[in-house]
Amino acid sequence: MARTPRPPFLDPDPERNLPRPGQDWPSLVEERAQRLRGAQARLAPNAEPLRWRHELAQALSSDPGHRRQFLADAVRLAGGAAGLALASTAPALRAATAPRIAIVGAGLAGLTAAYRIHRLTGWVPTVFDAAERVGGRVRTRRGLAGGHSSEAGAGAIDSRAQAVLALAREVGLWPMVDTWVRLPRGGYLYDFLGEFHQPAALERRVSEDGAAAYRLWKQGIGFLPQWDRSNALTRRLDEMTVAEFLPQHSRYPDDPVLMAYQRASMAPSYGGTIDQMSALVYLLQYADIWGRGAWNERWMIPGGMDTLTSTLQDRLPPGTVRLGMHLKAVKQRPDGTVRLSLDAGGHSTDLRFDKVVIALPPPVLNQIDLRQAGFDDRMMRMIRSQRLGGNSKLNFQFERNVWAAQGRSGDAISDTATGWSWQENFQARAPVNHICFNNLEYPGAPAHGQAPEAVRRDTLAAIDRLYPGASREVIARHCYLDHWPADPLAMGSYGYYSPGAFTDYGGYEQVAQGAVHFAGEHTAPYIDRGYMNGAVISGERAAREIAA
């Protein structure tokens, strides 16, 4: 799932990250790659390099020299037998020596890994998923009024999400849908403690606290804290919650509106409440140490976001993806192979593989028998304690754009049932979809489907508070609730770090354990966690590990 965007006011120059007039996408991706490589070299010199994203973007550019060089590199990586240009012939060439590869999880990360393994080497992995559909937390709901669709999970792609943009282009899903067509200029509504608050004063205080966070990071840290890189300050801050940190370090510790803003904005953004998350989550968010500034979340996949995952499935040989297969146990054998115990409709089977990629959320993996998996203590601590956010997403469709008629953009942050809310897409004038993203509990509600009457009533009352009269325009048959914590195959929205997690297992999620490798947004570099881009990055990394 995509996180909510950082408010644009936190970026001193929001336009710096958007395509310039006349600038094509490959050059934009290349420009961003150069900036991020520099940032990564400063912050996490031992982390996974960005070279793959950079070179893939070059390969997709209009420069044939870049393309030829990338294909040559791919051939070398695959042992001279397969590359992007040779993948159609590679299976026959390498079938006799192909390792047995399993990928558990047919979400975006798992399918990216399967697709890239096949393209690089010609090997055909077997992809298992307990669901009856591919995509995982990338899920599009179709059939809305006006022929529209809405996103139950991952909702948009940032202009700097190089990995997923390059992959979409590679598989022919181009050009992207620009959701900012007819983008209004209405700013945010801030609704806390029963009152609306002036943006200027609140935004100034948030920005001042962000500047203080940056100074603290620069003076006392200067790097990305993780399991193998920390100091006394990062360990102390990591043991604190955001709620404990703010009164000690905010310039306005007694401002209830500022605290209400942080409670209402950080939970949708990062998954956990400020009482649940490590203080380092706040520090890294508001210090903006990567120099990315505001996220724009501007682009969507043509046909809906899960068109990407279904397209990846279609690019694999028939029968590669096996749905309805529940992983029950993992055992690494003395001969170096891995035994997976799977169940399909009550029928169990044990299958042996040479290499395995597990692309499941940690809470789901924690339900599996790992007693003989051979994972080390740190990896097991991560699996046992890594949490996914308690986010729910409400998609409500309206006959007309009430907020625009009132001079509003549809963007709001509130401590009511709307949480962080926005208009999903500005392409159509009517009907329109409005998203409410919150961390409320909905006991008894189905994970996915029509919002129960009580939920619809309470949510519409909160929307009416923001935009009077909006409820009269709602299309009752198109009010949906996606309560991701109730989905047994997800058990939450996206990963966040609780106190102590950064310095215990932060960054360790991607470390292979014998013949078992890992993918998923929670295994991505920190800044890409929670996004489709992170899922793709992790799948590409796992594929390289398998192909090496």
Coordinates of C-alpha atoms in Angstrom, one line a residue:
M1 CA 0.0 0.0 0.0
A2 CA 1.1 3.5 -0.6
R3 CA 1.6 5.8 2.3
T4 CA 0.0 9.2 2.4
P5 CA 2.1 12.0 0.9
R6 CA 4.2 14.4 3.0
P7 CA 2.4 17.7 3.1
P8 CA 3.8 19.9 0.3
F9 CA 4.5 22.7 2.8
L10 CA 7.4 20.7 4.2
D11 CA 9.3 21.0 1.0
P12 CA 10.9 24.3 0.4
D13 CA 10.7 23.8 -3.3
P14 CA 7.9 21.3 -4.2
E15 CA 8.3 21.7 -7.9
R16 CA 11.9 20.5 -7.9
N17 CA 10.7 16.9 -8.0
L18 CA 8.2 17.2 -10.8
P19 CA 8.9 16.7 -14.5
R20 CA 10.0 20.0 -16.1
P21 CA 8.2 21.2 -19.3
G22 CA 9.7 19.1 -22.1
Q23 CA 11.5 16.7 -19.9
D24 CA 10.9 13.0 -20.7
W25 CA 10.5 10.3 -18.1
P26 CA 13.9 8.5 -18.7
S27 CA 15.8 11.7 -18.1
L28 CA 13.7 12.4 -14.9
V29 CA 14.4 9.0 -13.6
E30 CA 18.1 9.4 -14.4
E31 CA 18.2 12.7 -12.6
R32 CA 16.6 11.3 -9.5
A33 CA 18.8 8.3 -9.5
Q34 CA 21.9 10.5 -9.4
R35 CA 20.5 12.5 -6.5
L36 CA 19.6 9.4 -4.5
R37 CA 22.9 7.6 -5.1
G38 CA 24.6 10.6 -3.6
A39 CA 22.3 10.7 -0.7
Q40 CA 22.7 6.9 -0.1
A41 CA 26.4 7.2 -0.2
R42 CA 26.3 9.7 2.6
L43 CA 23.6 8.1 4.8
A44 CA 24.0 4.3 4.3
P45 CA 27.3 3.5 2.5
N46 CA 26.9 -0.2 3.2
A47 CA 23.3 -0.5 2.0
E48 CA 22.1 -2.1 -1.2
P49 CA 23.3 0.1 -4.1
L50 CA 20.9 1.9 -6.4
R51 CA 22.8 0.7 -9.5
W52 CA 20.1 -1.6 -10.7
R53 CA 17.4 1.0 -10.7
H54 CA 19.7 3.5 -12.4
E55 CA 20.8 1.1 -15.2
L56 CA 17.3 -0.2 -15.8
A57 CA 16.1 3.3 -16.2
Q58 CA 18.9 3.9 -18.7
A59 CA 18.0 0.8 -20.6
L60 CA 14.5 2.1 -21.1
S61 CA 15.6 5.4 -22.3
S62 CA 15.8 6.4 -26.0
D63 CA 19.6 6.1 -26.0
P64 CA 20.5 2.9 -27.8
G65 CA 23.9 2.9 -26.3
H66 CA 22.4 2.7 -22.8
R67 CA 20.2 -0.1 -23.9
R68 CA 22.9 -2.2 -25.5
Q69 CA 25.2 -1.8 -22.4
F70 CA 22.4 -2.8 -20.0
L71 CA 21.6 -5.9 -22.1
A72 CA 25.3 -6.8 -22.2
D73 CA 25.4 -6.6 -18.4
A74 CA 22.3 -8.7 -18.1
V75 CA 23.8 -11.4 -20.2
R76 CA 26.9 -11.4 -18.1
L77 CA 24.9 -11.6 -14.9
A78 CA 22.9 -14.6 -16.3
G79 CA 26.1 -16.5 -17.1
G80 CA 26.1 -15.5 -20.8
A81 CA 22.9 -17.5 -21.5
A82 CA 20.1 -15.1 -20.9
G83 CA 19.4 -11.4 -20.7
L84 CA 16.4 -9.2 -21.3
A85 CA 16.7 -9.5 -25.0
L86 CA 17.3 -13.3 -24.9
A87 CA 14.7 -14.3 -22.3
S88 CA 12.4 -15.9 -24.9
T89 CA 15.0 -18.5 -25.9
A90 CA 16.7 -18.9 -22.5
P91 CA 14.4 -21.6 -21.0
A92 CA 15.3 -24.1 -23.6
L93 CA 19.0 -23.3 -23.3
R94 CA 19.1 -23.7 -19.5
A95 CA 16.3 -26.1 -18.6
A96 CA 18.7 -28.9 -17.9
T97 CA 20.6 -27.0 -15.2
A98 CA 17.9 -24.8 -13.9
P99 CA 17.6 -24.8 -10.1
R100 CA 14.2 -25.5 -8.5
I101 CA 13.0 -22.1 -7.3
A102 CA 9.9 -21.3 -5.3
I103 CA 8.5 -17.8 -4.6
V104 CA 5.9 -17.6 -1.8
G105 CA 3.7 -14.6 -2.2
A106 CA 2.2 -13.4 -5.5
G107 CA 2.1 -9.7 -4.5
L108 CA 4.0 -7.1 -6.4
A109 CA 7.3 -8.1 -4.7
G110 CA 7.0 -11.8 -5.4
L111 CA 5.8 -11.3 -9.0
T112 CA 8.6 -8.8 -9.7
A113 CA 11.1 -11.4 -8.4
A114 CA 9.6 -14.2 -10.6
Y115 CA 9.5 -12.0 -13.7
R116 CA 13.0 -10.7 -13.3
I117 CA 14.5 -14.2 -12.5
H118 CA 12.8 -15.5 -15.7
R119 CA 14.0 -12.6 -17.8
L120 CA 17.6 -12.7 -16.5
T121 CA 18.1 -16.5 -16.5
G122 CA 15.3 -18.2 -18.3
W123 CA 14.6 -20.2 -15.2
V124 CA 10.9 -20.6 -14.4
P125 CA 10.2 -20.3 -10.6
T126 CA 7.0 -21.6 -9.1
V127 CA 5.0 -18.9 -7.4
F128 CA 2.6 -19.9 -4.6
D129 CA 0.0 -17.7 -2.9
A130 CA -2.8 -18.5 -0.5
A131 CA -5.2 -16.1 -2.1
E132 CA -7.3 -16.7 -5.2
R133 CA -6.0 -13.6 -6.9
V134 CA -2.5 -12.1 -7.5
G135 CA -1.6 -8.7 -6.3
G136 CA -1.6 -8.9 -2.5
R137 CA -2.0 -5.4 -1.1
V138 CA -2.2 -4.0 -4.7
R139 CA -5.9 -4.3 -5.3
T140 CA -8.1 -2.4 -7.7
R141 CA -11.9 -2.3 -7.4
R142 CA -13.6 -1.9 -10.7
G143 CA -17.2 -1.3 -11.9
L144 CA -17.9 2.0 -10.2
A145 CA -20.2 4.6 -11.6
G146 CA -19.0 6.2 -14.8
G147 CA -16.8 3.3 -15.6
H148 CA -14.4 4.3 -12.8
S149 CA -12.2 2.2 -10.5
S150 CA -10.8 2.8 -7.1
E151 CA -7.8 1.5 -5.2
A152 CA -8.4 -0.6 -2.2
G153 CA -4.6 -0.8 -1.4
A154 CA -1.7 0.9 -3.1
G155 CA -3.1 4.1 -4.5
A156 CA -0.5 6.1 -6.5
I157 CA 3.1 6.4 -7.5
D158 CA 5.5 9.2 -6.8
S159 CA 7.4 11.0 -9.5
R160 CA 10.6 9.7 -7.9
A161 CA 9.6 6.1 -7.6
Q162 CA 12.1 5.0 -10.2
A163 CA 11.9 1.2 -9.9
V164 CA 8.2 0.8 -10.3
L165 CA 8.0 3.4 -13.1
A166 CA 10.8 1.6 -15.0
L167 CA 9.1 -1.8 -14.5
A168 CA 5.7 -0.4 -15.7
R169 CA 7.3 1.0 -18.8
E170 CA 9.2 -2.2 -19.4
V171 CA 6.0 -4.3 -19.5
G172 CA 4.2 -1.9 -21.7
L173 CA 2.0 0.0 -19.1
W174 CA 2.9 3.4 -20.5
P175 CA 2.2 6.3 -20.5
M176 CA 1.2 6.5 -16.8
V177 CA -2.1 8.1 -15.8
D178 CA -1.6 11.6 -14.6
T179 CA -4.0 12.1 -11.7
W180 CA -3.2 15.8 -11.5
V181 CA -5.2 16.7 -14.6
R182 CA -7.3 19.7 -13.5
L183 CA -5.6 19.6 -10.1
P184 CA -7.3 22.3 -7.9
R185 CA -5.5 24.7 -5.7
G186 CA -7.4 24.5 -2.4
G187 CA -4.8 23.6 0.2
Y188 CA -5.4 21.5 3.3
L189 CA -8.1 21.6 5.8
Y190 CA -7.0 20.9 9.4
D191 CA -9.7 19.7 11.8
F192 CA -8.6 18.8 15.3
L193 CA -10.1 19.0 18.8
G194 CA -13.5 20.0 17.4
E195 CA -12.2 23.1 15.5
F196 CA -10.7 24.1 12.2
H197 CA -7.3 25.6 12.3
Q198 CA -5.5 28.2 10.2
P199 CA -3.0 26.4 7.9
A200 CA -0.3 29.2 8.2
A201 CA 0.3 29.0 11.9
L202 CA 0.1 25.2 12.1
E203 CA 2.3 24.6 9.1
R204 CA 4.9 27.1 10.5
R205 CA 5.1 25.2 13.8
V206 CA 5.3 21.8 12.1
S207 CA 8.1 23.1 9.9
E208 CA 10.0 24.6 12.8
D209 CA 9.9 21.3 14.6
G210 CA 11.0 19.6 11.4
A211 CA 14.0 21.9 11.3
A212 CA 14.9 21.1 14.9
A213 CA 14.7 17.4 14.1
Y214 CA 17.1 17.9 11.2
R215 CA 19.5 19.7 13.5
L216 CA 19.4 16.9 16.0
W217 CA 20.0 14.3 13.4
K218 CA 22.8 16.3 11.8
Q219 CA 24.6 17.1 15.0
G220 CA 24.2 13.7 16.8
I221 CA 23.7 11.1 14.1
G222 CA 24.3 11.8 10.4
F223 CA 23.4 8.4 9.1
L224 CA 20.5 6.0 8.8
P225 CA 20.3 4.0 12.1
Q226 CA 19.9 0.2 11.6
W227 CA 20.9 -3.1 13.1
D228 CA 24.6 -2.8 12.2
R229 CA 25.0 1.0 12.5
S230 CA 24.0 2.9 15.6
N231 CA 25.4 5.1 18.4
A232 CA 24.3 6.0 21.9
L233 CA 21.9 8.7 20.7
T234 CA 20.2 6.5 18.1
R235 CA 19.8 3.7 20.6
R236 CA 18.3 6.1 23.2
L237 CA 15.9 7.6 20.7
D238 CA 15.0 4.2 19.3
E239 CA 13.7 3.1 22.7
M240 CA 11.4 6.1 22.9
T241 CA 8.0 6.4 21.2
V242 CA 7.1 9.4 19.1
A243 CA 4.7 10.4 21.8
E244 CA 7.5 10.4 24.4
F245 CA 9.9 12.2 22.1
L246 CA 7.7 15.2 21.0
P247 CA 7.2 16.9 24.4
Q248 CA 10.9 16.8 25.0
H249 CA 12.0 18.1 21.6
S250 CA 9.2 20.1 20.2
R251 CA 9.5 23.9 20.3
Y252 CA 5.8 23.9 21.3
P253 CA 5.4 21.1 23.7
D254 CA 2.3 22.6 25.3
D255 CA 0.5 23.1 22.0
P256 CA -2.4 20.6 21.9
V257 CA -3.2 21.4 18.3
L258 CA 0.3 20.5 17.2
M259 CA 0.1 17.2 19.1
A260 CA -3.3 16.5 17.6
Y261 CA -1.8 17.1 14.1
Q262 CA 1.0 14.7 14.8
R263 CA -1.4 12.0 16.0
A264 CA -3.7 12.4 13.1
S265 CA -1.1 12.7 10.4
M266 CA 1.6 10.2 11.4
A267 CA -0.6 7.2 11.9
P268 CA -1.9 7.1 8.3
S269 CA 1.5 7.9 7.0
Y270 CA 3.5 5.3 8.8
G271 CA 0.9 2.7 10.0
G272 CA 1.3 2.9 13.7
T273 CA 0.1 5.5 16.2
I274 CA 2.6 7.9 17.8
D275 CA 2.3 5.7 20.9
Q276 CA 3.4 2.6 19.0
M277 CA 6.3 3.9 16.8
S278 CA 9.9 4.5 17.5
A279 CA 10.9 8.1 17.9
L280 CA 13.3 7.6 15.0
V281 CA 10.3 7.3 12.7
Y282 CA 9.5 11.0 13.4
L283 CA 13.1 12.1 13.3
L284 CA 13.7 10.6 9.8
Q285 CA 10.4 11.8 8.5
Y286 CA 10.7 15.4 9.5
A287 CA 14.4 15.8 9.2
D288 CA 14.0 14.9 5.5
I289 CA 17.6 13.6 5.5
W290 CA 17.2 12.3 1.9
G291 CA 16.4 15.7 0.5
R292 CA 13.3 14.3 -1.2
G293 CA 10.9 16.9 0.2
A294 CA 7.2 16.4 -0.4
W295 CA 5.8 13.3 -2.1
N296 CA 3.5 14.0 -4.9
E297 CA 1.8 10.6 -5.4
R298 CA 0.8 11.7 -8.9
W299 CA 0.8 8.7 -11.2
M300 CA -1.3 5.6 -11.6
I301 CA -1.0 2.5 -13.7
P302 CA -3.3 2.5 -16.8
G303 CA -6.3 0.2 -16.1
G304 CA -5.8 0.2 -12.3
M305 CA -2.8 -0.4 -10.1
D306 CA -3.2 -4.2 -10.0
T307 CA -2.9 -4.2 -13.8
L308 CA 0.8 -4.2 -13.1
T309 CA 0.7 -7.5 -11.1
S310 CA -1.7 -9.2 -13.5
T311 CA 0.6 -8.1 -16.4
L312 CA 3.7 -9.6 -14.6
Q313 CA 1.7 -12.8 -14.1
D314 CA 0.9 -12.8 -17.8
R315 CA 4.6 -12.4 -18.7
L316 CA 5.4 -15.7 -17.0
P317 CA 4.9 -19.1 -18.6
P318 CA 1.4 -20.6 -18.0
G319 CA 1.1 -22.5 -14.7
T320 CA 3.9 -20.5 -13.0
V321 CA 1.6 -19.0 -10.4
R322 CA -0.3 -21.4 -8.2
L323 CA -3.1 -19.9 -6.2
G324 CA -4.9 -21.2 -3.1
M325 CA -1.7 -22.7 -1.8
H326 CA -1.1 -22.0 1.9
L327 CA 2.5 -22.2 3.2
K328 CA 2.5 -24.2 6.5
A329 CA 6.1 -24.9 7.3
V330 CA 9.7 -24.2 6.1
K331 CA 12.5 -26.6 6.6
Q332 CA 16.1 -26.1 5.4
R333 CA 17.6 -29.6 4.9
P334 CA 21.3 -30.6 5.5
D335 CA 21.8 -31.0 1.7
G336 CA 21.1 -27.3 1.3
T337 CA 17.6 -27.7 -0.2
V338 CA 14.5 -26.2 1.3
R339 CA 11.3 -28.2 2.0
L340 CA 8.1 -26.2 1.8
S341 CA 4.9 -27.7 3.4
L342 CA 1.9 -26.4 1.6
D343 CA -1.9 -26.9 1.9
A344 CA -4.5 -26.5 -0.8
G345 CA -8.1 -27.1 0.3
G346 CA -7.1 -29.5 3.1
H347 CA -4.7 -31.4 0.9
S348 CA -1.1 -31.2 2.1
T349 CA 2.0 -31.6 0.1
D350 CA 5.8 -31.3 0.7
L351 CA 7.9 -29.9 -2.1
R352 CA 11.7 -29.5 -2.2
F353 CA 13.5 -26.5 -3.8
D354 CA 17.0 -25.3 -4.3
K355 CA 16.2 -21.7 -3.7
V356 CA 13.2 -20.0 -2.1
V357 CA 12.1 -16.4 -2.0
I358 CA 9.5 -15.5 0.8
A359 CA 7.6 -12.4 0.0
L360 CA 5.1 -12.4 2.8
P361 CA 4.4 -9.7 5.5
P362 CA 6.1 -10.6 8.8
P363 CA 2.9 -11.1 10.7
V364 CA 1.7 -13.6 8.1
L365 CA 5.1 -15.4 8.1
N366 CA 4.9 -15.5 11.9
Q367 CA 1.9 -17.9 11.6
I368 CA 4.0 -20.4 9.8
D369 CA 6.0 -23.2 11.4
L370 CA 9.6 -22.0 11.2
R371 CA 11.1 -24.2 13.9
Q372 CA 13.3 -26.0 11.3
A373 CA 13.7 -23.0 8.9
G374 CA 17.3 -22.4 10.1
F375 CA 16.8 -18.7 10.5
D376 CA 19.1 -16.9 12.9
D377 CA 18.0 -15.2 16.1
R378 CA 17.9 -11.6 14.7
M379 CA 15.7 -12.7 11.8
M380 CA 13.4 -14.6 14.1
R381 CA 13.0 -11.5 16.3
M382 CA 12.1 -9.5 13.3
I383 CA 9.5 -12.0 12.2
R384 CA 8.0 -12.2 15.7
S385 CA 7.9 -8.5 16.4
Q386 CA 7.7 -6.6 13.1
R387 CA 4.3 -4.9 12.9
L388 CA 2.1 -3.8 10.1
G389 CA 0.0 -0.7 10.3
G390 CA -3.6 -0.6 11.4
N391 CA -4.7 1.4 8.5
S392 CA -8.1 1.2 6.9
K393 CA -9.1 2.8 3.6
L394 CA -12.6 4.0 2.7
N395 CA -13.4 4.7 -0.9
F396 CA -16.6 6.7 -1.3
Q397 CA -17.9 7.8 -4.7
F398 CA -19.9 11.0 -5.2
E399 CA -22.1 12.2 -8.0
R400 CA -20.4 15.6 -8.1
N401 CA -17.4 17.3 -6.6
V402 CA -18.8 19.1 -3.6
W403 CA -15.5 20.2 -2.2
A404 CA -14.3 21.7 -5.4
A405 CA -17.6 23.7 -5.6
Q406 CA -16.7 25.0 -2.2
G407 CA -13.2 26.1 -3.3
R408 CA -11.4 23.1 -1.6
S409 CA -9.0 20.6 -3.0
G410 CA -10.4 17.6 -1.0
D411 CA -7.2 17.3 1.0
A412 CA -7.8 17.3 4.8
I413 CA -6.2 15.9 8.0
S414 CA -8.6 15.4 10.8
D415 CA -8.9 13.5 14.1
T416 CA -12.3 12.3 13.1
A417 CA -13.3 9.3 11.0
T418 CA -11.9 10.8 7.9
G419 CA -8.3 10.7 9.1
W420 CA -6.1 11.8 6.2
S421 CA -8.4 12.3 3.2
W422 CA -8.1 13.3 -0.4
Q423 CA -9.7 13.1 -3.9
E424 CA -8.3 10.0 -5.6
N425 CA -8.1 11.2 -9.1
F426 CA -8.7 14.6 -10.7
Q427 CA -9.1 13.4 -14.3
A428 CA -12.9 13.1 -14.2
R429 CA -15.2 16.0 -13.2
A430 CA -17.9 13.6 -12.1
P431 CA -18.5 11.3 -10.5
V432 CA -15.5 11.5 -8.2
N433 CA -13.9 9.2 -5.6
H434 CA -12.9 10.4 -2.2
I435 CA -10.5 8.5 0.0
C436 CA -10.4 8.5 3.8
F437 CA -7.4 6.8 5.3
N438 CA -7.4 6.2 9.1
N439 CA -6.3 3.9 11.8
L440 CA -9.7 3.2 13.4
E441 CA -10.8 -0.3 14.4
Y442 CA -13.9 -1.7 12.7
P443 CA -14.8 -4.8 14.8
G444 CA -16.9 -7.3 12.9
A445 CA -16.5 -5.5 9.5
P446 CA -15.3 -7.6 6.6
A447 CA -11.8 -7.0 5.4
H448 CA -12.9 -5.9 2.0
G449 CA -16.3 -4.9 0.6
Q450 CA -19.2 -2.6 1.1
A451 CA -18.9 -0.4 4.2
P452 CA -21.4 -1.4 6.8
E453 CA -24.2 1.0 7.4
A454 CA -22.8 2.3 10.7
V455 CA -19.4 2.9 9.2
R456 CA -20.9 4.7 6.2
R457 CA -23.0 6.9 8.4
D458 CA -20.2 7.9 10.7
T459 CA -17.8 8.5 7.8
L460 CA -20.3 10.6 5.9
A461 CA -20.9 12.7 9.0
A462 CA -17.2 13.4 9.2
I463 CA -17.0 14.3 5.5
D464 CA -20.0 16.6 5.9
R465 CA -18.1 18.4 8.7
L466 CA -15.4 19.1 6.1
Y467 CA -17.6 19.8 3.2
P468 CA -21.2 20.6 4.2
G469 CA -23.8 18.8 2.1
A470 CA -21.4 16.2 0.6
S471 CA -23.4 13.3 2.0
R472 CA -26.4 14.2 -0.2
E473 CA -24.2 13.5 -3.3
V474 CA -22.8 10.1 -2.2
I475 CA -23.5 7.1 -4.4
A476 CA -24.6 4.7 -1.7
R477 CA -23.8 1.5 -3.6
H478 CA -20.2 2.6 -4.0
C479 CA -19.1 3.1 -0.4
Y480 CA -16.3 0.7 0.3
L481 CA -14.2 -0.2 3.4
D482 CA -10.9 -2.0 3.1
H483 CA -9.8 -2.9 6.6
W484 CA -6.4 -4.4 6.0
P485 CA -5.7 -5.6 9.6
A486 CA -8.7 -7.9 9.2
D487 CA -7.3 -9.5 6.0
P488 CA -5.7 -12.8 7.2
L489 CA -3.3 -12.8 4.2
A490 CA -2.0 -9.3 5.0
M491 CA -2.7 -8.7 8.7
G492 CA -2.1 -4.9 8.2
S493 CA -1.2 -2.2 5.8
Y494 CA 2.6 -1.8 5.7
G495 CA 5.5 -2.2 8.0
Y496 CA 6.6 0.3 10.7
Y497 CA 9.2 0.2 13.4
S498 CA 8.2 0.0 17.0
P499 CA 10.6 1.1 19.8
G500 CA 13.9 -0.7 19.6
A501 CA 13.3 -2.0 16.1
F502 CA 15.7 0.2 14.1
T503 CA 18.8 -0.7 16.1
D504 CA 17.8 -4.4 16.6
Y505 CA 16.7 -5.5 13.1
G506 CA 16.3 -2.4 10.9
G507 CA 17.7 -3.3 7.5
Y508 CA 18.1 -6.9 8.4
E509 CA 14.8 -7.9 6.9
Q510 CA 16.5 -8.5 3.5
V511 CA 19.4 -10.7 4.8
A512 CA 19.2 -14.1 3.2
Q513 CA 19.1 -17.1 5.5
G514 CA 20.8 -20.0 3.8
A515 CA 18.9 -20.8 0.6
V516 CA 15.9 -18.7 1.7
H517 CA 15.7 -15.1 0.4
F518 CA 13.2 -12.4 1.3
A519 CA 11.2 -9.7 -0.6
G520 CA 8.4 -7.4 0.2
E521 CA 8.0 -3.7 0.9
H522 CA 9.2 -4.3 4.5
T523 CA 12.6 -5.5 3.2
A524 CA 13.2 -2.4 1.0
P525 CA 15.5 0.5 1.9
Y526 CA 13.9 2.5 4.6
I527 CA 12.7 5.4 2.5
D528 CA 10.9 3.1 0.1
R529 CA 9.1 1.0 2.7
G530 CA 5.3 1.1 2.5
Y531 CA 5.3 1.8 -1.2
M532 CA 4.9 -0.1 -4.5
N533 CA 8.4 1.2 -5.3
G534 CA 9.8 -0.6 -2.3
A535 CA 8.1 -3.9 -3.3
V536 CA 9.6 -3.7 -6.8
I537 CA 13.1 -2.8 -5.4
S538 CA 12.9 -5.8 -3.1
G539 CA 11.8 -8.1 -5.8
E540 CA 14.6 -7.0 -8.1
R541 CA 17.1 -7.5 -5.3
A542 CA 15.9 -11.0 -4.5
A543 CA 16.0 -11.9 -8.2
R544 CA 19.6 -10.8 -8.5
E545 CA 20.5 -12.8 -5.4
I546 CA 18.9 -15.9 -6.9
A547 CA 20.5 -15.3 -10.3
A548 CA 24.0 -14.7 -8.9

